[in-house]
Amino acid sequence: MNVTFSPGPTGLGTSSLRARRQPGEQPVRPIPGLYWHPVKEPEPAVVAEVDRRIKRWAVEEIDLFPPEWEEQFDAFGTGRYVCLTYPEAAGLDHLEAAAQLLVAENAVDDCYCEDHGGSPHGLGARLLMAHSSLERPHSVAPYEQQWQQKLDSEAPCRAYRASMEFFNRLTSDQVRDREVHDLARLHLGYLAEAAWSIDGVVPGIPEYLMARQYNSFRPCLSIVDAIDGYLFPADLHDHPKVQQVIALASLATTLINDLYSYTKELRSPRPHVNLPTVVQVQEGLPPDEAYGKAVTIHNDVMHRFEEEAAACTAELPGPLTARYLRGIADWLDGNHWWHATNTRRYTLPGFLPAQ
Amino acid sequence: MNVTFSPGPTGLGTSSLRARRQPGEQPVRPIPGLYWHPVKEPEPAVVAEVDRRIKRWAVEEIDLFPPEWEEQFDAFGTGRYVCLTYPEAAGLDHLEAAAQLLVAENAVDDCYCEDHGGSPHGLGARLLMAHSSLERPHSVAPYEQQWQQKLDSEAPCRAYRASMEFFNRLTSDQVRDREVHDLARLHLGYLAEAAWSIDGVVPGIPEYLMARQYNSFRPCLSIVDAIDGYLFPADLHDHPKVQQVIALASLATTLINDLYSYTKELRSPRPHVNLPTVVQVQEGLPPDEAYGKAVTIHNDVMHRFEEEAAACTAELPGPLTARYLRGIADWLDGNHWWHATNTRRYTLPGFLPAQ
């Protein structure tokens, strides 16, 4: 997903650099030319309560991070993120469930993939370990117990397990299974990008867009029914037309991240592929034109998402399909606004038209 | 899954070596001390018809392999494998669907992971490509079409897509989604083992057993309801108790493969981890004692599978649970017998008691 807690240029110990704009960068705001929809700002009291709960969970229940990561954890804005993306959430417990899953996903990304101890090397083994904490791994004594002890010793695995259990209590085994599947998709996406990183490969645009359908925010947006307090039934969710709409929405959310984190990722210790850099390399364009083309591709994906969502609602009439797809669209809009207003994480490239 | 078409010591061009026993090896037969159940030999006419259909599909519909692989394809015994493992199959179309999926899974393993062009290096990108052929990847023109052309140019991806479409026509979107999830699990298992292989890591026994719950025959055995012509509903399938039984069964099937392919894997161009070699390294045992301990662990897993399956049937009474778990048990027994009688692929180590 590439929305990790790490807000700064080179990871831990550089938090003083966070708010400092680099030369040639602009303050974050909606990207000129980007297709997006305005959202309502959430109630500050609700945001604060979700932040209080998620901090308590992470610190007291999971022991998720060392004290020196606390400022970064707070600066991420988890409460505002989930309040913006689930405006119809059924209640605080449901918002907390979404926040727990998001925090756990970020911890796995930070600690196993990215700059808080992660790396593309050996990632397949670490991600399978993490994945096994979402489901109970079963073997025989004493090995099953020994493996559980290993999982209990890993903070990201404790977070995955606890967040999935809390989520499961609010919903059903079916929806838990659906979410584990979407996290498997995410992990497969991480592993494709790790392979590119190790081999120094810049994928073609078609392959990159396919992979960003997997390494995407899908595990967040596909659970809008559960967070909003109803069940979108499996026979509808698994219908090819609905799957198409979810896939396009997932891709759109990730391209938003690519565009807003472009300058942040330029400063990363390891080169990051994102749509602007892929376009730049594959089409031999200068950075500003490549970025502009990436904005156009994002807009095309958004338009296609909206067209196919309308077609899907017509093909599968009934209140649940419309409600679910409305929730997905809300998630996209909230995700955009969180990125466009997160001044502590993001800046825009200097080549964009001035504000 | 590590049951590839490659039956010989060093891949293509060595088919004359296939039937030749190496010095110090014994003919294949049930492993002394192994816990297993006898099965009924399938009707030769049904086996032959499935073999005829799957050959026609692979050659005429998919163009799966070059002519020089034909002998290896035939020697695999796909028809007998599916007839042994799905004794209650609803009909020839259902057996063909299971055979298509098995052949496609073997093609992905052979061509992307193993010795027919595969490698642990860069595997994350190849497996995500393959995985995307199980679902329709969606983006926007012209990239979506370009990616589809790429998938159409890859024989294993053509096989994945066509087998999943054929399977979907016999069952439902829900069961297709379940199978895609199980294939995601398989691919995550492959990628953990690839990471170990690249880094020269021999995992501990607890980690190895966890990983073999993922890199396992689960995508074959979990579809017994669909192949037998009924639906095991999602609320039962996704119940934690059923998931536990499926996980134990999946692990047991893979340990059978570890034990029967031990001598074959010793001759592999790349070192293979399997339970006997993991036990040998981690416990410092000589090969015969390590192999014996691996047999004991397999037997423990089988006993636990049977105990938990009985507990599951009691906890979730009703004809469907009992029928599904009986189908899983049948799959395990058929899988064992296929391995124990496949004289063209397997031999046993010389240190076992003589026949």
XYZ file of C-alpha atoms in Angstrom:
710
model
C 0.000 0.000 0.000
C 3.002 2.280 0.523
C 1.242 4.387 3.131
C 3.558 3.593 5.977
C 4.051 5.366 9.253
C 7.389 6.584 7.962
C 6.666 10.184 7.044
C 10.203 11.375 6.493
C 13.020 11.150 4.036
C 15.193 8.488 5.637
C 13.227 6.757 8.370
C 13.835 6.845 12.089
C 15.802 9.641 13.675
C 14.966 12.182 11.005
C 11.606 13.324 12.299
C 12.818 16.932 12.433
C 12.954 16.838 8.633
C 9.363 15.834 8.293
C 7.680 19.180 8.037
C 10.533 20.766 6.120
C 9.775 21.262 2.456
C 12.653 20.362 0.150
C 13.878 22.929 -2.405
C 11.672 22.961 -5.479
C 8.663 21.354 -3.755
C 5.251 22.884 -3.141
C 2.856 22.503 -0.219
C 0.381 19.669 -0.636
C -3.066 20.531 -2.066
C -5.300 18.887 -4.682
C -3.124 18.156 -7.705
C -3.977 20.501 -10.610
C -5.864 18.600 -13.320
C -6.708 15.659 -11.062
C -10.275 14.291 -11.153
C -11.671 14.156 -7.602
C -14.780 14.800 -5.517
C -15.055 16.943 -2.383
C -15.909 15.323 0.942
C -17.301 16.493 4.256
C -14.699 17.002 6.968
C -15.351 14.532 9.818
C -16.336 15.547 13.350
C -13.119 16.412 15.256
C -14.455 14.708 18.396
C -14.950 11.426 16.544
C -11.499 11.658 14.973
C -9.983 12.287 18.401
C -11.806 9.348 19.965
C -10.668 6.946 17.204
C -7.122 8.255 17.621
C -7.354 7.695 21.389
C -8.639 4.152 20.941
C -6.129 3.160 18.288
C -3.247 4.544 20.309
C -4.383 2.595 23.375
C -4.720 -0.560 21.291
C -1.322 -0.192 19.644
C 0.528 0.707 22.851
C -1.257 -1.239 25.583
C -2.656 -4.249 23.781
C -0.132 -4.941 21.015
C 3.082 -3.219 22.191
C 3.395 -2.313 18.527
C 6.301 0.104 18.474
C 9.187 1.478 20.546
C 8.659 4.883 22.245
C 10.734 6.699 19.634
C 8.187 5.851 16.919
C 5.335 7.483 18.835
C 5.544 10.877 17.154
C 5.426 9.257 13.723
C 2.483 7.101 14.768
C 0.530 10.153 15.933
C 1.471 12.194 12.856
C 0.011 9.578 10.499
C -3.522 10.694 11.278
C -5.178 7.276 11.498
C -8.378 8.612 13.057
C -8.917 11.236 10.380
C -8.076 8.692 7.654
C -10.774 6.206 8.701
C -13.328 8.927 9.486
C -12.795 10.416 6.009
C -12.969 7.057 4.211
C -15.915 5.473 6.086
C -18.341 8.406 6.467
C -21.271 5.990 7.025
C -19.514 3.828 9.646
C -21.897 2.057 12.005
C -20.141 3.331 15.127
C -16.923 3.834 16.990
C -16.192 0.117 17.315
C -16.478 -0.220 13.550
C -14.176 2.740 12.974
C -11.740 1.249 15.462
C -11.829 -2.075 13.611
C -10.966 -0.323 10.344
C -8.235 1.631 12.111
C -6.748 -1.522 13.683
C -6.561 -3.249 10.313
C -4.992 -0.174 8.708
C -2.410 0.168 11.462
C -1.572 -3.548 11.285
C -1.184 -3.364 7.498
C 1.104 -0.360 7.862
C 3.176 -2.173 10.496
C 3.679 -5.171 8.194
C 4.636 -2.847 5.337
C 7.005 -0.765 7.494
C 8.723 -3.583 9.343
C 8.877 -6.283 6.671
C 8.864 -4.429 3.317
C 10.054 -0.890 3.873
C 12.418 1.250 5.857
C 11.703 0.245 9.451
C 13.716 -2.943 9.207
C 12.193 -4.297 6.008
C 13.749 -5.058 2.651
C 12.788 -6.724 -0.635
C 15.305 -9.476 0.178
C 13.840 -12.494 1.947
C 10.437 -10.801 1.925
C 8.575 -13.941 0.797
C 9.411 -15.680 4.075
C 8.511 -12.672 6.252
C 5.220 -12.040 4.483
C 4.183 -15.678 4.751
C 4.935 -15.479 8.464
C 2.720 -12.389 8.697
C 0.025 -13.997 6.568
C -0.019 -17.065 8.796
C -0.877 -14.817 11.740
C -4.150 -13.855 9.998
C -5.246 -17.485 10.016
C -4.380 -19.961 12.699
C -1.556 -22.124 11.349
C -2.094 -25.744 12.302
C 0.366 -28.585 12.584
C 1.154 -30.822 15.570
C 2.809 -30.500 18.976
C 5.344 -29.130 19.712
C 5.762 -27.346 16.357
C 2.381 -25.612 16.261
C 2.994 -24.077 19.689
C 6.546 -23.100 18.764
C 5.304 -21.325 15.645
C 2.655 -19.483 17.648
C 5.374 -18.316 20.049
C 7.349 -16.988 17.091
C 4.286 -15.081 15.853
C 3.659 -13.709 19.340
C 7.218 -12.337 19.391
C 6.655 -10.256 16.230
C 4.798 -6.956 16.708
C 3.338 -6.808 13.159
C 2.044 -10.378 13.536
C 0.462 -9.575 16.894
C -1.227 -6.600 15.218
C -2.467 -8.675 12.274
C -3.897 -11.365 14.521
C -5.561 -9.038 17.019
C -7.030 -6.745 14.367
C -8.455 -9.677 12.427
C -9.996 -11.150 15.600
C -11.597 -7.809 16.519
C -12.892 -7.393 12.953
C -14.227 -10.968 12.944
C -16.231 -10.297 16.108
C -18.030 -7.405 14.375
C -18.807 -9.349 11.223
C -18.743 -13.018 10.146
C -16.399 -15.819 9.155
C -17.252 -15.186 5.507
C -16.193 -11.543 5.638
C -13.065 -12.450 7.589
C -12.183 -14.953 4.857
C -12.814 -12.294 2.195
C -10.469 -9.910 3.995
C -7.753 -12.558 4.368
C -8.058 -13.116 0.611
C -7.648 -9.402 -0.090
C -4.590 -9.337 2.172
C -3.170 -12.302 0.223
C -3.635 -10.202 -2.922
C -1.810 -7.317 -1.221
C 1.067 -9.577 -0.187
C 1.381 -10.978 -3.716
C 1.556 -7.401 -4.988
C 4.310 -6.557 -2.482
C 6.265 -9.594 -3.639
C 6.064 -8.677 -7.326
C 7.399 -5.209 -6.522
C 10.145 -6.727 -4.343
C 11.217 -8.906 -7.280
C 11.425 -5.827 -9.516
C 13.375 -3.961 -6.851
C 15.930 -6.746 -6.393
C 16.386 -7.206 -10.139
C 16.403 -3.469 -10.949
C 13.433 -3.929 -13.263
C 11.137 -1.049 -14.187
C 7.933 -2.750 -15.368
C 5.986 -1.688 -18.417
C 2.892 0.456 -17.822
C 0.435 -2.439 -18.459
C 2.237 -4.690 -15.974
C 2.581 -1.889 -13.419
C -1.136 -1.097 -13.537
C -1.946 -4.792 -13.097
C 0.367 -5.039 -10.083
C -1.114 -1.891 -8.480
C -4.495 -3.585 -8.614
C -2.943 -6.045 -6.131
C -0.640 -3.818 -4.077
C -3.510 -1.460 -3.361
C -5.930 -0.272 -0.696
C -8.352 -3.048 -1.608
C -8.277 -4.597 1.921
C -9.533 -1.246 3.263
C -12.193 -0.393 0.725
C -13.652 -3.878 0.232
C -14.788 -3.972 3.882
C -17.054 -0.899 3.629
C -20.081 -3.136 4.165
C -18.687 -4.551 7.405
C -17.601 -1.125 8.698
C -20.967 0.367 7.749
C -22.671 -2.444 9.662
C -24.260 -4.637 6.992
C -23.265 -7.637 4.858
C -22.841 -7.401 1.108
C -23.584 -11.062 0.315
C -20.969 -13.312 -1.250
C -23.012 -14.061 -4.366
C -23.042 -10.339 -5.136
C -19.501 -9.591 -3.946
C -18.029 -12.423 -6.037
C -19.961 -11.533 -9.197
C -17.478 -10.720 -12.004
C -19.019 -7.278 -12.531
C -18.615 -6.337 -8.865
C -15.089 -7.742 -8.881
C -14.290 -5.527 -11.862
C -15.556 -2.433 -10.057
C -13.615 -3.278 -6.868
C -10.467 -3.838 -8.933
C -10.781 -0.487 -10.712
C -11.485 1.301 -7.425
C -8.481 -0.377 -5.781
C -6.265 0.727 -8.646
C -7.553 4.318 -8.467
C -6.784 4.589 -4.735
C -3.231 3.404 -5.277
C -2.592 5.779 -8.147
C -3.656 8.624 -5.838
C -0.966 7.463 -3.449
C 1.570 7.278 -6.306
C 0.862 10.873 -7.278
C 0.846 12.403 -3.786
C 3.868 10.455 -2.509
C 5.935 11.109 -5.645
C 8.275 13.666 -4.040
C 8.447 11.680 -0.767
C 9.437 8.546 -2.688
C 12.075 10.437 -4.687
C 13.825 11.015 -1.343
C 13.536 7.359 -0.273
C 16.773 5.470 0.413
C 15.677 2.781 -2.072
C 14.260 3.725 -5.493
C 10.473 3.398 -5.516
C 8.507 2.581 -8.621
C 5.364 4.659 -8.978
C 3.289 5.526 -12.011
C 5.111 8.793 -12.841
C 8.547 7.128 -12.713
C 7.319 4.111 -14.727
C 5.906 6.437 -17.400
C 9.097 8.501 -17.376
C 11.306 5.452 -17.988
C 9.055 3.553 -20.380
C 8.048 6.505 -22.545
C 11.270 8.518 -22.282
C 9.433 11.616 -21.076
C 10.748 14.415 -18.844
C 9.471 14.234 -15.236
C 6.783 16.899 -15.581
C 5.269 15.345 -18.707
C 5.462 11.852 -17.188
C 3.699 13.128 -14.059
C 1.025 14.760 -16.228
C 0.477 11.533 -18.126
C 0.173 9.649 -14.822
C -2.525 12.134 -13.730
C -4.375 11.450 -16.990
C -4.163 7.668 -16.476
C -5.516 8.108 -12.926
C -8.396 10.201 -14.264
C -9.146 7.569 -16.929
C -9.247 4.888 -14.223
C -11.601 7.025 -12.101
C -13.922 7.654 -15.049
C -13.919 3.959 -15.913
C -14.627 3.065 -12.271
C -17.645 5.381 -12.280
C -18.939 4.062 -15.615
C -18.577 0.418 -14.606
C -20.090 1.082 -11.170
C -23.141 2.587 -12.886
C -23.331 -0.401 -15.241
C -22.977 -2.765 -12.277
C -25.818 -1.097 -10.378
C -27.993 -1.486 -13.469
C -26.988 -5.124 -14.012
C -27.431 -6.145 -10.361
C -30.296 -3.968 -9.197
C -31.194 -3.882 -5.537
C -30.374 -1.634 -2.627
C -27.319 -3.587 -1.449
C -25.319 -3.244 -4.665
C -25.967 0.486 -4.851
C -25.127 0.917 -1.168
C -21.890 -1.063 -1.412
C -20.694 0.765 -4.516
C -21.598 4.108 -2.929
C -19.458 3.123 0.067
C -16.564 2.254 -2.236
C -16.890 5.617 -4.003
C -16.932 7.374 -0.622
C -13.783 5.510 0.337
C -12.043 6.781 -2.808
C -13.074 10.375 -2.159
C -11.985 10.274 1.481
C -8.696 8.648 0.522
C -8.020 11.443 -1.952
C -8.796 14.150 0.572
C -6.591 12.584 3.264
C -3.686 12.589 0.817
C -4.430 16.118 -0.471
C -4.512 17.595 3.028
C -1.798 15.622 4.824
C 0.717 18.411 5.070
C 2.911 16.424 7.465
C 3.547 13.635 4.935
C 3.275 15.038 1.456
C 4.520 17.835 -0.761
C 3.992 18.332 -4.491
C 6.689 18.516 -7.177
C 7.848 22.031 -8.085
C 7.027 21.630 -11.775
C 3.265 21.756 -11.126
C 1.475 25.094 -11.691
C 1.840 27.232 -8.557
C -1.030 27.435 -6.088
C 2.962 -28.285 -4.796
C 6.173 -29.794 -6.205
C 4.332 -32.362 -8.284
C 5.524 -31.129 -11.643
C 5.486 -32.846 -14.988
C 9.230 -33.215 -14.755
C 9.677 -36.846 -13.765
C 13.410 -37.158 -14.243
C 16.640 -36.195 -12.616
C 17.574 -33.050 -14.576
C 14.596 -31.934 -16.596
C 14.143 -32.040 -20.347
C 16.235 -34.313 -22.522
C 16.823 -36.887 -19.836
C 13.644 -38.884 -20.200
C 15.624 -42.089 -20.810
C 16.801 -41.850 -17.211
C 13.290 -41.709 -15.830
C 12.622 -45.355 -15.234
C 16.182 -46.113 -14.220
C 16.634 -46.609 -10.509
C 19.721 -44.933 -9.067
C 22.205 -47.036 -7.051
C 20.988 -47.481 -3.491
C 17.333 -46.714 -4.249
C 14.380 -49.048 -3.946
C 11.251 -49.382 -6.091
C 8.364 -47.242 -4.924
C 5.752 -48.850 -2.640
C 3.989 -47.730 0.545
C 6.655 -46.374 2.875
C 7.239 -48.730 5.819
C 5.736 -47.271 9.014
C 3.614 -44.706 7.165
C -0.009 -44.261 8.273
C -2.309 -44.605 5.239
C -5.614 -46.070 4.062
C -6.194 -48.315 1.043
C -8.304 -47.088 -1.850
C -10.194 -48.668 -4.703
C -8.397 -48.627 -8.053
C -10.402 -46.498 -10.512
C -12.010 -47.833 -13.687
C -9.331 -47.946 -16.417
C -11.857 -46.731 -19.008
C -12.626 -43.614 -16.983
C -8.940 -42.933 -16.421
C -8.308 -43.275 -20.160
C -11.167 -40.934 -21.040
C -9.949 -38.238 -18.629
C -6.451 -38.633 -20.047
C -7.830 -38.272 -23.584
C -9.772 -35.141 -22.665
C -6.965 -33.471 -20.773
C -4.491 -34.174 -23.570
C -6.873 -32.672 -26.132
C -7.398 -29.624 -23.913
C -3.692 -29.087 -23.274
C -2.626 -29.606 -26.897
C -5.506 -28.261 -28.974
C -7.070 -25.638 -26.738
C -4.134 -24.242 -24.748
C -1.054 -25.154 -26.821
C 0.464 -25.824 -23.427
C 3.782 -27.459 -24.248
C 6.223 -28.154 -27.094
C 6.104 -31.635 -28.699
C 9.204 -32.798 -26.839
C 7.370 -32.513 -23.491
C 4.593 -34.861 -24.615
C 6.073 -38.033 -23.180
C 6.520 -36.380 -19.785
C 2.972 -35.060 -19.897
C 1.592 -38.537 -20.595
C 3.805 -40.177 -17.961
C 2.452 -37.916 -15.207
C -0.771 -39.896 -15.005
C -3.202 -37.000 -14.639
C -6.276 -39.125 -15.316
C -5.392 -41.709 -12.700
C -4.503 -38.948 -10.214
C -7.900 -37.251 -10.391
C -9.830 -40.537 -10.538
C -8.005 -41.736 -7.406
C -8.508 -38.459 -5.511
C -12.149 -37.712 -6.440
C -13.789 -41.171 -6.243
C -17.255 -39.580 -5.911
C -16.870 -37.129 -8.820
C -20.187 -36.107 -10.370
C -19.090 -37.003 -13.888
C -16.485 -36.775 -16.590
C -16.810 -33.004 -16.967
C -16.129 -32.604 -13.269
C -13.090 -34.882 -13.439
C -11.882 -32.921 -16.444
C -12.284 -29.651 -14.525
C -10.151 -31.021 -11.687
C -7.609 -32.303 -14.210
C -7.448 -28.942 -16.007
C -6.770 -27.090 -12.759
C -4.107 -29.646 -11.751
C -2.389 -29.415 -15.123
C -2.476 -25.615 -15.051
C -1.036 -25.567 -11.518
C 1.743 -27.927 -12.597
C 2.492 -25.748 -15.635
C 2.851 -22.645 -13.451
C 5.092 -24.554 -11.047
C 7.223 -26.072 -13.846
C 7.609 -22.970 -15.994
C 7.831 -20.225 -13.372
C 9.188 -21.905 -10.215
C 11.008 -25.065 -11.196
C 13.188 -26.646 -13.821
C 11.312 -25.960 -17.057
C 12.447 -22.363 -17.268
C 11.563 -21.305 -13.715
C 13.738 -20.060 -10.889
C 13.342 -18.568 -7.409
C 14.777 -15.317 -8.787
C 12.192 -12.822 -9.994
C 9.442 -15.293 -9.077
C 7.252 -12.669 -7.388
C 6.705 -10.895 -10.704
C 6.021 -14.110 -12.657
C 3.595 -15.473 -10.061
C 1.643 -12.217 -9.912
C 1.381 -12.354 -13.695
C 0.035 -15.903 -13.420
C -2.286 -14.938 -10.588
C -3.698 -12.048 -12.599
C -4.739 -14.548 -15.275
C -7.065 -16.222 -12.735
C -8.997 -12.969 -12.327
C -9.547 -10.454 -15.076
C -7.083 -7.626 -14.464
C -8.736 -4.289 -15.109
C -7.229 -0.941 -15.940
C -7.865 1.315 -18.954
C -7.176 1.286 -22.685
C -4.676 0.578 -24.139
C -2.950 -0.936 -21.084
C -5.631 -3.450 -20.132
C -5.622 -4.901 -23.650
C -1.809 -4.929 -23.763
C -1.672 -6.841 -20.497
C -4.238 -9.356 -21.753
C -2.075 -9.898 -24.851
C 0.899 -10.592 -22.607
C -1.133 -13.154 -20.631
C -2.336 -14.762 -23.864
C 1.296 -15.209 -24.946
C 2.141 -17.247 -21.817
C 1.120 -20.921 -21.888
C 0.761 -21.310 -18.074
C -1.431 -18.178 -17.958
C -3.617 -19.470 -20.789
C -3.984 -22.705 -18.817
C -4.855 -20.899 -15.572
C -7.465 -18.728 -17.244
C -9.112 -21.482 -19.271
C -9.178 -23.983 -16.407
C -10.707 -21.421 -14.046
C -13.365 -20.486 -16.604
C -14.275 -24.141 -17.176
C -14.403 -24.753 -13.422
C -16.540 -21.628 -12.899
C -19.093 -22.888 -15.421
C -19.572 -26.077 -13.363
C -19.907 -24.279 -10.062
C -20.472 -20.668 -8.906
C -18.707 -17.337 -8.504
C -18.345 -18.032 -4.784
C -16.507 -21.291 -5.340
C -14.347 -19.706 -8.031
C -13.392 -16.978 -5.563
C -12.596 -19.606 -2.908
C -10.317 -21.399 -5.375
C -8.558 -18.170 -6.387
C -7.946 -17.566 -2.673
C -6.468 -21.050 -2.250
C -4.228 -20.431 -5.261
C -3.102 -17.143 -3.676
C -2.157 -19.173 -0.596
C -0.209 -21.585 -2.828
C 1.623 -18.725 -4.535
C 2.529 -17.156 -1.171
C 3.933 -20.547 -0.125
C 6.014 -20.765 -3.318
C 7.393 -17.301 -2.636
C 8.450 -18.099 0.928
C 10.317 -21.168 -0.327
C 11.897 -19.103 -3.118
C 13.173 -16.620 -0.514
C 14.733 -19.477 1.475
C 16.276 -20.897 -1.684
C 17.843 -17.578 -2.736
C 19.168 -16.899 0.752
C 20.328 -20.484 1.403
C 18.082 -20.682 4.452
C 16.920 -24.009 5.885
C 13.848 -23.114 7.948
C 13.135 -24.509 11.373
C 10.636 -27.380 11.572
C 7.808 -25.154 12.950
C 8.237 -22.620 10.137
C 8.564 -25.329 7.505
C 5.331 -27.018 8.601
C 3.550 -23.642 8.524
C 4.805 -22.954 5.010
C 3.782 -26.409 3.764
C 0.241 -25.608 4.883
C 0.400 -22.927 2.148
C 2.536 -24.590 -0.531
C 0.249 -27.598 -0.517
C -2.440 -29.453 -2.450
C -5.135 -27.331 -0.815
C -6.405 -25.926 -4.170
C -7.097 -29.544 -5.239
C -8.669 -30.929 -2.100
C -10.765 -27.895 -1.104
C -12.847 -28.231 -4.305
C -14.102 -31.732 -3.544
C -17.629 -30.365 -3.153
C -17.576 -28.752 -6.596
C -16.067 -31.832 -8.256
C -18.563 -34.085 -6.474
C -21.379 -31.866 -7.755
C -22.656 -30.044 -4.668
C -21.897 -26.827 -2.779
C -20.417 -26.792 0.695
C -21.801 -23.417 1.788
C -19.499 -20.531 2.654
C -20.730 -20.201 6.244
C -19.631 -23.797 6.861
C -16.474 -23.669 4.719
C -15.241 -20.489 6.418
C -15.936 -21.730 9.962
C -12.664 -21.803 11.944
C -13.099 -25.486 12.759
C -13.488 -26.429 9.089
C -10.560 -24.192 8.185
C -8.452 -26.031 10.743
C -9.351 -29.416 9.243
C -8.640 -28.219 5.687
C -5.280 -26.820 6.839
C -4.257 -30.095 8.502
C -5.371 -32.094 5.472
C -3.444 -29.798 3.141
C -0.323 -30.218 5.246
C -0.684 -34.020 5.308
C -0.924 -34.227 1.498
C 2.233 -32.179 1.080
C 4.209 -34.228 3.581
C 3.289 -37.325 1.552
C 4.857 -35.625 -1.439
C 7.946 -34.725 0.623
C 8.438 -38.347 1.630
C 7.846 -39.949 -1.773
C 9.825 -37.372 -3.755
C 12.775 -37.384 -1.335
C 15.139 -39.342 -3.603
C 13.920 -37.488 -6.723
C 14.597 -34.159 -5.038
C 18.062 -35.277 -3.906
C 18.924 -35.522 -7.618
C 17.454 -32.102 -8.443
C 19.806 -29.491 -9.927
C 18.804 -27.062 -7.136
C 18.665 -28.203 -3.501
C 15.054 -28.805 -2.425
C 13.870 -28.389 1.115
C 11.555 -31.153 2.249
C 10.661 -32.395 5.705
C 13.394 -35.086 5.897
C 16.135 -32.623 4.883
C 14.804 -29.941 7.252
C 14.795 -32.443 10.143
C 18.275 -33.654 9.160
C 19.748 -30.136 9.246
C 17.827 -28.767 12.234
C 18.228 -31.797 14.505
C 21.650 -32.960 13.278
C 20.371 -36.456 12.517
C 21.673 -38.924 9.919
C 19.472 -39.191 6.792
C 17.713 -42.434 7.775
C 16.779 -41.177 11.256
C 15.670 -37.806 9.870
C 13.499 -39.588 7.307
C 11.997 -41.750 10.041
C 11.202 -38.689 12.142
C 9.552 -37.059 9.114
C 7.367 -40.169 8.722
C 6.366 -39.845 12.384
C 5.486 -36.154 11.951
C 3.365 -37.039 8.900
C 1.574 -39.721 10.897
C 0.950 -37.268 13.748
C -0.542 -34.788 11.276
C -2.781 -37.516 9.810
C -3.982 -38.590 13.257
C -4.668 -34.979 14.216
C -6.533 -34.427 10.939
C -8.748 -37.413 11.692
C -9.375 -36.343 15.295
C -10.222 -32.759 14.352
C -12.392 -33.895 11.432
C -14.394 -36.048 13.862
C -14.673 -33.111 16.289
C -15.740 -30.840 13.427
C -18.478 -33.226 12.313
C -19.756 -33.275 15.894
C -19.563 -29.490 16.268
C -21.228 -28.740 12.928
C -23.662 -31.615 12.503
C -25.495 -32.054 9.238
C -24.965 -34.131 6.125
C -22.942 -31.512 4.236
C -20.113 -31.237 6.773
C -19.743 -34.999 6.991
C -19.869 -35.331 3.207
C -17.276 -32.606 2.629
C -14.857 -33.974 5.219
C -15.299 -37.502 3.829
C -14.372 -36.104 0.400
C -11.262 -34.476 1.848
C -10.260 -37.752 3.520
C -10.791 -39.580 0.219
C -8.583 -37.020 -1.496
C -5.789 -37.726 1.002
C -6.045 -41.474 0.538
C -6.041 -41.229 -3.264
C -3.122 -38.820 -3.176
C -1.137 -41.275 -1.081
C -1.871 -44.174 -3.389
C -0.957 -42.202 -6.532
C 2.425 -41.411 -4.966
C 2.947 -44.968 -3.649
C 2.288 -46.546 -7.035
C 3.819 -44.026 -9.436
C 6.789 -46.124 -10.475
C 7.675 -43.742 -13.302
C 8.289 -40.807 -10.944
C 9.333 -42.106 -7.585
C 11.789 -44.428 -5.874
C 12.442 -44.904 -2.177
C 15.725 -44.329 -0.337
C 17.925 -47.405 0.103
C 18.071 -47.097 3.886
C 14.421 -48.168 4.293
C 13.739 -51.815 5.205
C 13.772 -53.904 2.012
C 10.467 -54.870 0.407
